[in-house]
Short mmCIF file of C-alpha atoms in Angstrom, two decimals:
data_model
loop_
_atom_site.label_atom_id
_atom_site.label_comp_id
_atom_site.label_asym_id
_atom_site.label_seq_id
_atom_site.Cartn_x
_atom_site.Cartn_y
_atom_site.Cartn_z
CA MET A 1 19.30 -2.62 11.70
CA SER A 2 21.71 0.20 11.72
CA ASN A 3 25.36 0.36 10.91
CA SER A 4 25.81 3.35 13.20
CA PRO A 5 27.51 2.45 16.48
CA VAL A 6 26.04 5.40 18.03
CA VAL A 7 22.47 4.33 17.20
CA ASN A 8 23.27 0.85 18.57
CA TRP A 9 24.74 2.27 21.75
CA ARG A 10 21.68 4.59 22.35
CA GLU A 11 19.10 1.82 21.55
CA ILE A 12 20.82 -0.92 23.59
CA LYS A 13 20.22 1.13 26.70
CA SER A 14 16.55 0.81 26.49
CA LEU A 15 16.62 -2.93 25.82
CA HIS A 16 16.36 -3.83 29.56
CA LYS A 17 12.78 -2.45 29.59
CA PHE A 18 11.76 -5.48 27.56
CA LEU A 19 13.60 -8.11 29.69
CA ASN A 20 11.74 -10.58 31.88
CA LYS A 21 8.41 -9.84 30.28
CA LYS A 22 5.72 -12.56 29.98
CA GLY A 23 2.62 -12.69 27.85
CA GLU A 24 0.80 -14.50 25.15
CA ILE A 25 0.62 -14.79 21.37
CA LEU A 26 -2.34 -12.90 19.78
CA VAL A 27 -1.58 -13.82 16.23
CA TRP A 28 1.43 -15.54 14.50
CA THR A 29 2.57 -16.61 11.15
CA LYS A 30 5.46 -18.26 9.29
CA VAL A 31 7.70 -16.19 7.01
CA ASN A 32 8.94 -18.16 4.05
CA VAL A 33 10.44 -15.13 2.20
CA GLY A 34 12.38 -12.80 4.58
CA PRO A 35 13.99 -9.34 4.14
CA LYS A 36 17.68 -8.63 3.79
CA GLY A 37 19.53 -9.81 6.94
CA PHE A 38 16.90 -12.55 7.66
CA GLU A 39 17.19 -14.58 4.53
CA HIS A 40 19.30 -17.25 6.28
CA GLN A 41 16.72 -17.76 9.01
CA VAL A 42 13.74 -18.75 6.80
CA PRO A 43 11.34 -20.21 7.51
CA TYR A 44 10.96 -18.42 10.74
CA PHE A 45 8.01 -17.37 12.97
CA VAL A 46 6.67 -13.80 13.81
CA GLY A 47 3.76 -12.67 15.70
CA ILE A 48 2.12 -9.92 17.73
CA VAL A 49 2.20 -10.73 21.43
CA GLU A 50 0.45 -9.11 24.40
CA PHE A 51 2.45 -8.85 27.59
CA GLU A 52 1.04 -9.07 31.24
CA ASP A 53 1.14 -5.22 31.34
CA LYS A 54 -1.18 -5.12 28.31
CA THR A 55 1.38 -3.68 25.92
CA LYS A 56 1.71 -5.29 22.56
CA ARG A 57 4.60 -5.91 20.36
CA SER A 58 5.51 -7.34 16.98
CA VAL A 59 8.33 -9.89 17.53
CA GLN A 60 10.15 -12.88 16.16
CA ILE A 61 9.16 -16.12 17.89
CA VAL A 62 12.24 -18.49 18.45
CA ASP A 63 13.14 -21.79 19.98
CA CYS A 64 9.91 -23.45 18.91
CA GLU A 65 8.34 -25.70 16.30
CA GLU A 66 5.40 -24.91 14.12
CA LYS A 67 3.29 -27.61 15.78
CA ASP A 68 3.65 -25.93 19.17
CA LEU A 69 2.43 -22.51 17.95
CA LYS A 70 -1.04 -21.46 18.67
CA VAL A 71 -3.06 -18.29 19.64
CA GLY A 72 -2.89 -17.90 23.42
CA LEU A 73 0.46 -19.66 23.84
CA LYS A 74 2.44 -18.32 26.78
CA ILE A 75 5.75 -16.71 25.93
CA GLU A 76 8.69 -14.83 27.62
CA THR A 77 11.15 -12.27 26.17
CA VAL A 78 14.77 -13.08 25.35
CA VAL A 79 17.61 -11.13 23.86
CA ARG A 80 19.07 -12.29 20.70
CA LYS A 81 21.12 -11.19 17.72
CA LEU A 82 18.97 -9.24 15.41
CA GLY A 83 19.84 -10.61 11.92
CA LYS A 84 22.86 -11.62 9.93
CA VAL A 85 26.03 -9.84 11.02
CA GLU A 86 28.72 -9.12 8.45
CA ALA A 87 32.34 -9.45 9.61
CA ALA A 88 33.03 -5.70 10.03
CA GLU A 89 29.66 -4.72 11.39
CA VAL A 90 28.58 -3.82 14.90
CA ILE A 91 26.39 -6.68 16.35
CA ASP A 92 22.87 -5.57 16.79
CA TYR A 93 20.68 -7.19 19.51
CA THR A 94 16.94 -7.11 19.90
CA VAL A 95 14.06 -8.54 21.93
CA LYS A 96 12.54 -11.82 20.63
CA VAL A 97 10.18 -14.29 22.41
CA LYS A 98 10.09 -17.97 23.17
CA PRO A 99 7.41 -20.25 24.43
CA ILE A 100 7.56 -20.75 28.21
CA MET B 1 -15.51 20.88 -3.24
CA LYS B 2 -15.16 21.01 -7.16
CA ILE B 3 -11.67 20.50 -8.61
CA GLY B 4 -11.63 19.82 -12.31
CA ILE B 5 -9.55 17.07 -13.84
CA ALA B 6 -8.26 18.75 -16.95
CA GLY B 7 -6.07 16.05 -18.32
CA VAL B 8 -4.61 12.60 -17.63
CA GLY B 9 -1.65 10.59 -18.77
CA ILE B 10 -0.26 7.10 -17.95
CA THR B 11 2.59 4.91 -19.01
CA LYS B 12 2.60 1.11 -19.46
CA PHE B 13 2.99 -0.48 -16.06
CA GLY B 14 5.41 -3.38 -15.79
CA GLU B 15 9.13 -4.39 -15.90
CA LEU B 16 10.24 -1.59 -18.11
CA TRP B 17 14.04 -2.35 -18.38
CA GLY B 18 14.57 0.22 -21.12
CA LYS B 19 12.94 3.11 -19.35
CA SER B 20 14.48 5.31 -16.60
CA LEU B 21 12.42 7.30 -14.06
CA GLU B 22 13.06 10.32 -16.20
CA ASP B 23 11.53 8.60 -19.24
CA LEU B 24 8.38 7.63 -17.22
CA ILE B 25 7.85 11.12 -15.73
CA ILE B 26 8.19 12.81 -19.20
CA ASP B 27 5.84 10.32 -20.88
CA ALA B 28 3.09 10.57 -18.33
CA ALA B 29 3.26 14.28 -17.81
CA ASN B 30 3.42 15.02 -21.59
CA GLN B 31 0.33 12.81 -22.16
CA ALA B 32 -1.54 14.69 -19.49
CA LEU B 33 -0.57 18.05 -20.96
CA ILE B 34 -1.66 16.96 -24.44
CA ASP B 35 -4.98 15.65 -22.97
CA SER B 36 -5.71 18.91 -21.23
CA LYS B 37 -4.93 21.07 -24.22
CA LEU B 38 -3.11 23.44 -21.79
CA ASP B 39 0.32 24.82 -22.71
CA LYS B 40 2.88 23.94 -20.15
CA SER B 41 3.19 27.68 -19.39
CA LYS B 42 -0.26 27.51 -17.76
CA ILE B 43 0.96 24.99 -15.12
CA ASP B 44 1.38 26.83 -11.85
CA ALA B 45 2.79 24.16 -9.64
CA LEU B 46 4.01 20.54 -9.73
CA PHE B 47 3.60 17.77 -7.09
CA ILE B 48 5.26 14.50 -7.54
CA GLY B 49 4.55 11.41 -5.42
CA ASN B 50 7.49 9.01 -5.06
CA MET B 51 8.72 6.83 -2.23
CA LEU B 52 11.97 5.05 -3.07
CA TYR B 53 13.97 6.82 -5.70
CA GLY B 54 16.12 8.86 -3.32
CA LYS B 55 16.96 5.72 -1.19
CA LEU B 56 17.66 3.49 -4.13
CA SER B 57 19.46 5.77 -6.62
CA ASN B 58 20.78 8.58 -4.47
CA GLN B 59 18.75 11.07 -6.56
CA ASP B 60 16.80 13.34 -4.29
CA HIS B 61 15.31 16.73 -4.89
CA LEU B 62 12.57 15.17 -7.07
CA GLY B 63 10.31 18.24 -7.27
CA ALA B 64 12.84 20.32 -9.15
CA PHE B 65 14.09 17.19 -10.92
CA ALA B 66 10.68 16.56 -12.51
CA ALA B 67 10.05 20.34 -13.26
CA SER B 68 13.36 20.54 -15.02
CA LEU B 69 12.70 17.43 -17.21
CA LEU B 70 9.50 19.18 -18.31
CA GLY B 71 11.19 22.54 -18.92
CA ILE B 72 9.05 24.50 -16.47
CA ASN B 73 10.01 26.94 -13.65
CA VAL B 74 7.31 26.49 -11.03
CA PRO B 75 7.10 25.63 -7.32
CA ALA B 76 7.71 21.87 -7.34
CA PHE B 77 7.16 19.42 -4.47
CA ARG B 78 8.00 15.87 -3.81
CA ILE B 79 5.48 14.13 -1.60
CA GLU B 80 6.31 10.91 0.37
CA ALA B 81 3.83 8.87 2.29
CA ALA B 82 4.97 5.27 1.40
CA CYS B 83 2.51 3.62 -0.92
CA ALA B 84 0.12 6.50 -0.37
CA SER B 85 2.61 9.11 -1.86
CA GLY B 86 0.53 9.46 -5.03
CA GLY B 87 -2.79 9.92 -3.34
CA LEU B 88 -1.27 12.38 -0.85
CA ALA B 89 0.34 14.38 -3.64
CA VAL B 90 -3.21 14.64 -5.23
CA HIS B 91 -4.64 15.80 -1.87
CA LEU B 92 -1.97 18.39 -1.42
CA ALA B 93 -2.33 19.66 -4.97
CA ILE B 94 -6.02 20.07 -4.27
CA GLN B 95 -5.32 21.91 -1.00
CA SER B 96 -3.01 24.38 -2.97
CA ILE B 97 -5.80 25.19 -5.41
CA LEU B 98 -8.36 25.61 -2.65
CA ALA B 99 -5.97 27.86 -0.88
CA GLY B 100 -6.26 30.13 -4.00
CA SER B 101 -2.57 29.96 -4.70
CA TYR B 102 -2.69 28.10 -8.07
CA GLU B 103 -5.13 27.66 -10.95
CA ASN B 104 -3.66 24.55 -12.72
CA VAL B 105 -1.48 22.07 -11.02
CA LEU B 106 0.32 19.04 -12.42
CA VAL B 107 0.40 15.87 -10.29
CA ILE B 108 2.72 13.16 -11.18
CA GLY B 109 3.10 9.64 -9.41
CA ALA B 110 6.22 7.78 -10.49
CA GLU B 111 8.30 4.93 -9.34
CA LYS B 112 11.17 2.92 -10.89
CA MET B 113 11.54 -0.30 -9.02
CA THR B 114 13.07 -3.01 -11.18
CA ASP B 115 16.65 -1.54 -11.31
CA TYR B 116 17.29 -3.20 -8.01
CA PRO B 117 17.08 -6.61 -6.44
CA SER B 118 13.82 -7.59 -4.76
CA SER B 119 15.58 -8.03 -1.30
CA GLU B 120 16.58 -4.35 -1.52
CA ILE B 121 13.14 -3.28 -2.61
CA SER B 122 11.62 -5.23 0.42
CA LEU B 123 13.96 -3.50 2.74
CA GLY B 124 13.34 -0.16 1.16
CA LEU B 125 9.51 -0.63 1.41
CA MET B 126 9.94 -1.53 5.12
CA GLY B 127 10.79 2.11 5.67
CA ALA B 128 7.01 2.53 5.63
CA GLY B 129 6.83 0.40 8.76
CA SER B 130 8.24 0.89 12.25
CA GLU B 131 11.55 -0.08 13.76
CA GLU B 132 9.90 -2.61 15.96
CA GLU B 133 8.53 -4.38 12.83
CA ARG B 134 11.83 -4.35 11.06
CA HIS B 135 13.52 -5.78 14.17
CA ALA B 136 10.99 -8.66 14.12
CA GLY B 137 12.12 -9.63 10.64
CA LEU B 138 8.71 -8.48 9.29
CA THR B 139 8.07 -7.44 5.73
CA PHE B 140 4.90 -6.02 4.17
CA PRO B 141 3.78 -9.54 3.08
CA GLY B 142 4.49 -10.45 6.80
CA LEU B 143 2.46 -7.53 8.21
CA TYR B 144 -0.60 -8.07 5.90
CA ALA B 145 -0.37 -11.88 6.58
CA LEU B 146 -0.78 -11.04 10.31
CA MET B 147 -3.77 -8.94 9.43
CA ALA B 148 -5.08 -11.76 7.26
CA LYS B 149 -4.69 -14.33 10.01
CA ALA B 150 -6.46 -12.09 12.43
CA HIS B 151 -9.39 -11.63 9.95
CA ILE B 152 -9.50 -15.43 9.40
CA GLN B 153 -9.42 -15.97 13.24
CA LYS B 154 -12.24 -13.51 13.89
CA TYR B 155 -14.53 -13.82 10.96
CA GLY B 156 -13.77 -17.13 9.31
CA THR B 157 -12.58 -15.55 6.08
CA THR B 158 -11.08 -18.23 3.81
CA LYS B 159 -7.98 -18.52 1.53
CA GLU B 160 -10.36 -19.09 -1.43
CA GLN B 161 -11.93 -15.65 -0.67
CA LEU B 162 -8.54 -14.08 -0.57
CA ALA B 163 -7.73 -15.75 -3.96
CA ALA B 164 -11.04 -14.65 -5.49
CA THR B 165 -9.89 -11.05 -5.03
CA ALA B 166 -6.72 -11.63 -7.13
CA VAL B 167 -8.76 -13.67 -9.73
CA LYS B 168 -11.24 -10.79 -10.16
CA ASN B 169 -8.42 -8.18 -10.50
CA HIS B 170 -6.57 -10.31 -13.05
CA TYR B 171 -9.77 -10.49 -15.10
CA HIS B 172 -10.04 -6.78 -14.98
CA ALA B 173 -6.41 -6.39 -16.00
CA SER B 174 -6.92 -8.74 -18.92
CA LEU B 175 -9.03 -5.88 -20.37
CA ASN B 176 -6.34 -3.29 -19.69
CA SER B 177 -3.46 -2.95 -22.17
CA ASN B 178 -1.40 -0.79 -19.77
CA ALA B 179 -1.59 -3.42 -17.01
CA GLN B 180 1.52 -5.39 -15.84
CA TYR B 181 -0.30 -8.76 -15.99
CA PRO B 182 -3.07 -8.58 -18.66
CA PHE B 183 -4.14 -12.18 -18.31
CA GLU B 184 -6.56 -14.21 -16.18
CA ILE B 185 -5.66 -16.62 -13.34
CA SER B 186 -7.74 -19.28 -11.43
CA ILE B 187 -8.39 -19.68 -7.78
CA GLU B 188 -6.39 -23.01 -7.84
CA LYS B 189 -3.37 -21.19 -9.32
CA VAL B 190 -3.36 -18.57 -6.61
CA LEU B 191 -3.64 -21.29 -3.78
CA LYS B 192 -0.87 -23.31 -5.40
CA SER B 193 1.56 -20.40 -5.97
CA GLY B 194 4.39 -20.33 -3.51
CA SER B 195 3.77 -19.22 0.08
CA ILE B 196 5.39 -15.87 0.88
CA VAL B 197 4.18 -15.47 4.42
CA GLU B 198 1.26 -17.68 5.48
CA PRO B 199 -1.63 -17.35 4.43
CA LEU B 200 -0.49 -15.07 1.58
CA THR B 201 0.92 -16.57 -1.61
CA LEU B 202 2.82 -15.01 -4.41
CA LEU B 203 -0.44 -14.43 -6.26
CA ASP B 204 -2.02 -12.77 -3.29
CA SER B 205 0.59 -10.11 -3.53
CA SER B 206 1.03 -7.09 -5.75
CA PRO B 207 4.21 -7.09 -7.85
CA ILE B 208 7.29 -4.90 -8.14
CA THR B 209 6.41 -2.46 -11.01
CA ASP B 210 7.86 0.52 -13.00
CA GLY B 211 5.30 3.13 -14.11
CA ALA B 212 4.02 6.63 -13.87
CA ALA B 213 0.69 8.41 -14.01
CA ALA B 214 -0.10 12.17 -14.23
CA ILE B 215 -3.14 14.31 -13.93
CA ILE B 216 -3.70 18.01 -14.28
CA LEU B 217 -6.03 19.59 -11.66
CA SER B 218 -7.74 22.80 -12.33
CA LYS B 219 -9.70 25.46 -10.32
CA SER B 220 -12.28 25.77 -13.08
CA VAL B 221 -14.51 22.76 -13.99
CA LYS B 222 -15.67 22.69 -17.63
CA PRO B 223 -19.03 21.15 -18.56
CA ASP B 224 -18.76 17.34 -19.06
CA GLN B 225 -15.52 17.35 -17.17
CA VAL B 226 -14.82 14.82 -14.29
CA TYR B 227 -14.21 16.69 -10.97
CA ILE B 228 -12.97 15.77 -7.44
CA ALA B 229 -15.74 16.24 -5.05
CA ALA B 230 -13.92 15.07 -1.94
CA SER B 231 -10.36 14.62 -0.82
CA ALA B 232 -9.72 13.37 2.71
CA VAL B 233 -6.74 11.94 4.52
CA SER B 234 -6.12 10.37 7.92
CA SER B 235 -3.05 8.84 9.74
CA ASP B 236 -2.78 6.17 12.28
CA ASN B 237 -0.02 4.43 14.27
CA LEU B 238 2.83 3.30 12.12
CA ASN B 239 3.09 0.27 14.25
CA LEU B 240 0.55 -2.52 13.56
CA SER B 241 0.78 -3.85 17.10
CA SER B 242 -0.01 -0.50 18.60
CA ARG B 243 -3.43 -0.28 16.78
CA GLU B 244 -6.72 -0.87 18.51
CA THR B 245 -7.51 -3.77 16.06
CA LEU B 246 -5.79 -5.71 13.35
CA THR B 247 -8.93 -6.23 11.36
CA GLU B 248 -9.87 -2.65 10.62
CA LEU B 249 -7.97 0.36 9.08
CA LYS B 250 -9.00 3.25 11.24
CA ALA B 251 -7.35 5.71 8.92
CA THR B 252 -9.52 4.48 6.05
CA GLN B 253 -12.63 4.70 8.18
CA ILE B 254 -11.89 8.26 9.20
CA ALA B 255 -10.92 9.38 5.80
CA ALA B 256 -13.96 7.67 4.18
CA LYS B 257 -16.38 9.30 6.63
CA LYS B 258 -14.89 12.73 5.90
CA ALA B 259 -14.96 12.15 2.11
CA TYR B 260 -18.60 11.03 2.13
CA THR B 261 -19.55 14.16 4.03
CA GLN B 262 -17.57 16.42 1.63
CA ALA B 263 -19.12 14.85 -1.42
CA LYS B 264 -22.62 14.59 0.20
CA VAL B 265 -22.90 10.89 -0.84
CA SER B 266 -23.15 7.63 1.02
CA PRO B 267 -21.32 4.31 0.30
CA SER B 268 -24.46 3.08 -1.58
CA ASP B 269 -24.09 6.09 -4.03
CA ILE B 270 -20.61 4.87 -5.19
CA ASP B 271 -20.78 3.28 -8.77
CA LEU B 272 -17.18 2.08 -8.84
CA ALA B 273 -14.04 2.16 -6.78
CA GLU B 274 -10.24 1.75 -7.06
CA VAL B 275 -8.85 0.52 -3.75
CA HIS B 276 -5.56 -0.33 -2.32
CA ASP B 277 -5.07 -4.09 -2.87
CA CYS B 278 -1.39 -4.42 -2.13
CA PHE B 279 -2.32 -7.83 -0.86
CA THR B 280 -5.72 -9.63 -1.30
CA ILE B 281 -6.62 -9.11 2.39
CA ALA B 282 -6.18 -5.33 1.92
CA GLU B 283 -9.10 -5.25 -0.61
CA ILE B 284 -11.37 -7.29 1.81
CA LEU B 285 -10.52 -4.74 4.65
CA ALA B 286 -11.21 -1.84 2.19
CA MET B 287 -14.70 -3.17 1.25
CA GLU B 288 -15.56 -3.22 5.00
CA ASP B 289 -13.76 0.05 6.09
CA LEU B 290 -15.30 1.96 3.19
CA GLY B 291 -18.79 0.83 4.26
CA PHE B 292 -19.51 -1.19 1.12
CA CYS B 293 -20.35 -4.24 3.28
CA LYS B 294 -20.60 -5.21 6.96
CA LYS B 295 -17.42 -5.74 9.00
CA GLY B 296 -16.24 -9.33 8.50
CA GLN B 297 -18.21 -9.78 5.28
CA GLY B 298 -15.61 -8.46 2.84
CA GLY B 299 -14.45 -11.92 1.63
CA LYS B 300 -17.97 -13.12 0.92
CA PHE B 301 -18.83 -9.72 -0.67
CA ILE B 302 -16.02 -10.16 -3.24
CA GLU B 303 -16.48 -13.94 -3.77
CA GLN B 304 -20.09 -13.36 -4.67
CA GLY B 305 -19.05 -11.26 -7.73
CA THR B 306 -20.61 -7.94 -6.44
CA THR B 307 -17.28 -6.21 -7.26
CA ARG B 308 -16.58 -7.84 -10.57
CA LEU B 309 -17.15 -5.89 -13.81
CA GLY B 310 -20.90 -6.32 -14.50
CA GLY B 311 -21.63 -6.52 -10.69
CA LYS B 312 -23.25 -3.92 -8.66
CA LEU B 313 -20.07 -2.10 -7.55
CA PRO B 314 -17.04 -2.92 -9.79
CA VAL B 315 -13.84 -2.53 -7.82
CA ASN B 316 -10.36 -2.18 -9.26
CA THR B 317 -11.37 -2.09 -12.90
CA SER B 318 -7.72 -1.24 -13.87
CA GLY B 319 -6.69 -4.58 -12.45
CA GLY B 320 -5.72 -2.94 -9.12
CA LEU B 321 -2.37 -3.06 -7.57
CA LYS B 322 -2.37 -6.88 -7.97
CA ALA B 323 -2.65 -7.09 -11.77
CA CYS B 324 -2.34 -3.57 -13.14
CA GLY B 325 0.91 -3.29 -11.03
CA HIS B 326 2.07 -1.25 -8.07
CA PRO B 327 4.73 1.35 -8.87
CA VAL B 328 4.24 2.69 -5.27
CA GLY B 329 4.41 6.48 -5.79
CA ALA B 330 2.33 6.18 -9.08
CA THR B 331 -0.53 3.99 -7.66
CA GLY B 332 -2.63 6.85 -5.98
CA VAL B 333 -2.54 9.02 -9.10
CA LYS B 334 -3.29 5.99 -11.35
CA GLN B 335 -6.41 5.29 -9.29
CA ILE B 336 -7.77 8.82 -9.88
CA LEU B 337 -6.94 8.46 -13.62
CA GLU B 338 -8.83 5.09 -13.87
CA ILE B 339 -11.97 6.51 -12.24
CA ALA B 340 -11.82 9.65 -14.36
CA GLN B 341 -11.57 7.66 -17.60
CA GLN B 342 -14.41 5.42 -16.46
CA LEU B 343 -16.76 8.41 -15.66
CA LYS B 344 -16.01 9.89 -19.04
CA GLY B 345 -16.83 6.52 -20.75
CA LEU B 346 -13.32 6.09 -22.24
CA SER B 347 -12.54 2.73 -20.63
CA GLY B 348 -13.26 0.48 -23.60
CA LYS B 349 -13.68 -3.15 -22.88
CA ARG B 350 -13.73 -2.57 -19.21
CA GLN B 351 -16.15 0.30 -19.19
CA VAL B 352 -18.59 0.31 -16.31
CA LYS B 353 -22.09 1.32 -17.52
CA LYS B 354 -23.81 4.37 -16.19
CA ALA B 355 -21.21 5.37 -13.66
CA SER B 356 -21.28 8.86 -12.35
CA VAL B 357 -19.72 8.63 -8.81
CA GLY B 358 -16.35 6.86 -8.11
CA LEU B 359 -14.09 6.49 -5.15
CA THR B 360 -10.40 5.83 -4.72
CA GLN B 361 -8.62 4.57 -1.57
CA ASN B 362 -4.88 4.71 -1.30
CA VAL B 363 -2.99 3.29 1.67
CA GLY B 364 0.47 3.92 3.00
CA GLY B 365 2.22 1.16 5.12
CA THR B 366 -0.23 -1.10 6.86
CA GLY B 367 -2.79 1.77 7.19
CA ALA B 368 -0.70 4.49 8.87
CA THR B 369 -1.92 6.82 6.01
CA SER B 370 -5.13 6.47 4.08
CA VAL B 371 -6.34 8.85 1.34
CA VAL B 372 -9.87 8.72 -0.06
CA HIS B 373 -11.00 10.72 -3.04
CA ILE B 374 -14.55 10.86 -4.49
CA LEU B 375 -14.92 11.86 -8.17
CA LYS B 376 -18.09 12.86 -10.00
CA ILE B 377 -19.16 13.89 -13.46
#
């Protein structure tokens, strides 16, 4: 999470590399105490996923309920707002995943 | 390798509202100087391990900052490797002596954490992780929770085994007046303490701590002096998801192998160890990666009492990061101090009997840096 518009501009250009990727959950957990910028989202889910191209990534898992989550669950990438955005800040976006 | 430990000093660990970083540095360093019986004019260089002070307080330039507090004009270096800052400072100080540049070197580890809200500290600590992890809303409890879940999935490690690690370390801390939490807890209390990130609870986690430790390292080793027989470091990918496996710390395995070779010992020769239990799962992984037990057996190994005071291999007699406290930059230096005091027979109620070889393991991030030292007398 950066407040530099230049960093956001540079990073957003590589976001497309993570679009339309599918894979599965290797390990997941529920975060009950989150860091600054994520406090309003707790509890939320995070995990390490493996995409079809065998690359792995730590990601937030969204649009799901705890009872649906399991190792091996098929997921796909989505673009979402990163964390809490203050009024005068640049909006940061990132890749998250949701169950297919 | 034979690098003498000429003197040691440590502050109380805890929530020290009345103490500044300056106070902690001066206290620990002066104790080490008095213990060494060396005049400060004999100190040739200073290394200070610290992670967060620049980020939190805007005071950087900590090498000269510490040297000026002590009134010495020497080469002074600030070393940062996240929670392994202290261990890496010790390693670099040793290298500077081995290079022939200096005779006596002062190493300080210091961290002042309780001046700021815990959300700010969590964010600061996440500087040790990767951007990918920060973007995922992960914290260190979150990353270690993923490692714990992977260990549970693969080896059937239980929450009770995780809790047993914290219970043991609190027992050790109850015998250490410098510890942040010098009292015992029960398995049930750990399990019922609030969940931070599943499966890790509040009492599976090391606290936010103020504290400092200092040691003086010397080229010469006097008779009956504890010396460092091995100092090894390895790094690994900062990003947990990019590692080969979630259930092993490759950096610890590499550093440990090098250290055993340097000191000409094997894991079975180690009489006691101070390891990096930032979360209970980390101590389980350490037992396995240091070769004390088979992969996957770390939980059982601890639960059986092997690593409790009186057991075959006491681990974290100081109380560890969990109960002695974890002022991040100080931890790696404190570990050396704890082993040095044990080997000299100065550990009072928590003294390990007939110990002559000890090991320390200090980890940065989720294992992107690992520092292993072996001490002998």
